[in-house]
Amino acid sequence: MRVFVGIAGAYANPYAMRTGMDYQAALGSYTEVLERQDQGGPVTYMPAVAEGGESAMPGDEPYAYYGTARGASPHWVNEVTRASVRELITMDHMMGADFLSPKPALIVHGIVDRFCSPEGAEEVYKRLDEPKELVWVDAKRHIDLYDQEPYVTRAVDATAAFLEACL
């Protein structure tokens, strides 16, 4: 890898993931799933998104993209393994930033994002060595950086300029 570019990245850490959930209960539930699988039990699944009820990515915004025609793909199945959710709530993505340097790094992120925090993007940026750049886009929802103008063009332009300067 010669350059890192993160656009609307999920820079989660297990400490932040504990907010707004019964972390110990969730961790225990997913540990039970892994224990059953390790004993030869079946792999169990849950919806990635749902209009209501349990899902790996709860809430109206993930559903507005992945659960509708907006994000539809004929090859995508709306399910994830239950065990994979355990990885989401326990993995420290921040630590990865420590291993990116001295590679050039660009982070493009929305100023408001209920699902992938701007604070996480800023923390990763702080942990990187130069050369690095942080571009804030005036998006108000995480999914706007997927396919909405002018956010996509702003992200693409910033990426192209950064790659041209660094490669």
XYZ file of C-alpha atoms in Angstrom:
167
model
C 0.000 0.000 0.000
C 1.376 3.385 -0.988
C -1.433 5.747 0.084
C -4.459 5.536 2.393
C -7.743 7.298 1.633
C -10.717 6.943 3.962
C -14.066 8.371 2.860
C -16.901 8.352 5.416
C -14.943 5.727 7.329
C -16.055 3.876 10.411
C -13.267 4.680 12.844
C -14.845 2.902 15.768
C -13.336 1.818 19.025
C -14.830 -0.498 21.627
C -15.083 2.291 24.204
C -17.245 4.451 21.944
C -19.314 1.430 20.904
C -20.395 0.918 24.524
C -22.403 4.119 24.468
C -26.110 3.595 23.929
C -26.127 -0.174 24.381
C -26.000 -2.742 27.136
C -22.450 -3.619 26.127
C -21.920 -6.509 28.543
C -25.215 -8.149 27.572
C -24.454 -7.738 23.864
C -20.953 -9.116 24.308
C -22.315 -12.076 26.262
C -24.926 -12.792 23.602
C -22.376 -12.826 20.785
C -19.961 -14.903 22.864
C -22.704 -17.526 23.261
C -23.152 -17.539 19.476
C -19.430 -18.160 18.966
C -19.382 -20.914 21.579
C -22.279 -22.712 19.843
C -20.524 -22.410 16.483
C -17.261 -23.690 17.981
C -19.181 -26.727 19.245
C -20.354 -27.474 15.693
C -23.608 -25.562 15.835
C -24.970 -23.693 12.836
C -23.839 -20.245 11.801
C -26.667 -17.881 12.687
C -27.597 -14.728 10.828
C -29.417 -11.480 11.442
C -30.565 -8.718 9.082
C -27.909 -6.171 8.202
C -30.667 -3.525 8.235
C -34.343 -3.594 9.135
C -37.155 -1.083 9.074
C -37.850 -2.092 12.642
C -36.520 -4.651 15.080
C -33.116 -6.230 15.409
C -30.373 -5.592 12.864
C -26.613 -5.203 12.686
C -26.999 -1.568 11.606
C -30.094 -0.338 13.449
C -31.788 2.918 12.649
C -33.565 4.782 9.923
C -30.475 5.993 8.085
C -28.857 2.607 7.335
C -32.258 1.315 6.263
C -32.814 4.366 4.014
C -29.835 3.263 1.931
C -29.340 -0.497 2.278
C -32.990 -1.390 2.765
C -34.390 0.490 -0.232
C -33.919 0.787 -3.983
C -31.357 3.539 -3.347
C -28.694 1.007 -2.350
C -30.145 -2.092 -3.974
C -27.898 -4.638 -5.652
C -29.057 -7.917 -7.178
C -26.134 -9.723 -5.530
C -26.489 -8.381 -1.996
C -28.274 -10.356 0.699
C -29.525 -8.399 3.696
C -27.862 -10.534 6.344
C -24.686 -10.800 8.368
C -23.478 -13.460 10.747
C -24.290 -12.741 14.361
C -20.654 -13.385 15.238
C -19.525 -10.598 12.898
C -21.409 -8.046 14.993
C -19.236 -9.014 17.955
C -16.219 -7.954 15.909
C -17.855 -4.596 15.161
C -18.357 -3.781 18.830
C -14.970 -5.032 20.057
C -12.510 -4.072 17.310
C -10.354 -0.998 17.821
C -10.108 0.647 14.400
C -8.157 3.546 15.887
C -5.178 1.284 16.450
C -4.862 0.750 12.694
C -3.947 4.402 12.223
C -0.747 3.776 14.148
C 0.401 1.389 11.422
C -0.442 3.553 8.396
C 2.331 6.077 8.857
C 4.555 7.074 7.169
C 2.219 6.431 4.226
C 0.371 9.518 2.989
C -3.180 9.556 4.347
C -6.344 11.432 3.421
C -9.529 11.332 5.455
C -12.741 12.754 3.970
C -15.657 12.849 6.393
C -19.023 14.490 6.912
C -19.309 17.172 9.574
C -22.436 15.459 10.935
C -22.595 11.669 11.033
C -24.685 9.688 13.513
C -23.176 6.359 12.456
C -19.465 6.968 11.836
C -18.480 9.745 14.154
C -16.621 12.846 13.011
C -14.769 12.624 16.331
C -13.476 9.204 15.287
C -12.240 10.580 11.975
C -10.497 13.430 13.786
C -8.893 11.040 16.279
C -7.500 8.874 13.475
C -6.174 11.995 11.765
C -4.381 13.068 14.953
C -2.718 9.655 15.226
C -1.297 9.805 11.700
C 2.100 11.236 10.828
C 2.642 13.617 7.924
C 1.855 13.729 5.096
C -1.824 13.767 5.969
C -4.941 15.722 5.148
C -8.413 15.925 6.679
C -11.246 17.213 4.492
C -14.597 18.033 6.070
C -17.630 17.783 3.804
C -20.831 19.625 4.746
C -22.875 16.397 4.648
C -25.471 15.974 7.375
C -25.961 12.203 6.992
C -23.440 9.399 6.619
C -25.135 7.951 3.549
C -25.020 11.272 1.684
C -21.343 10.631 0.964
C -22.356 7.440 -0.894
C -24.310 8.989 -3.748
C -25.479 12.566 -3.159
C -24.136 15.729 -4.749
C -22.255 17.887 -4.028
C -20.728 15.571 -1.412
C -19.560 12.853 -3.792
C -17.854 15.340 -6.105
C -16.153 17.048 -3.150
C -14.821 13.681 -1.928
C -13.705 12.612 -5.412
C -11.993 15.942 -6.113
C -10.151 15.861 -2.781
C -9.078 12.265 -3.400
C -7.870 12.940 -6.941
C -5.841 15.966 -5.832
C -4.319 14.049 -2.915
C -3.396 11.054 -5.049
C -1.897 13.292 -7.710
C 0.244 15.019 -5.089
C 1.350 11.807 -3.381
C 1.844 9.309 -6.201
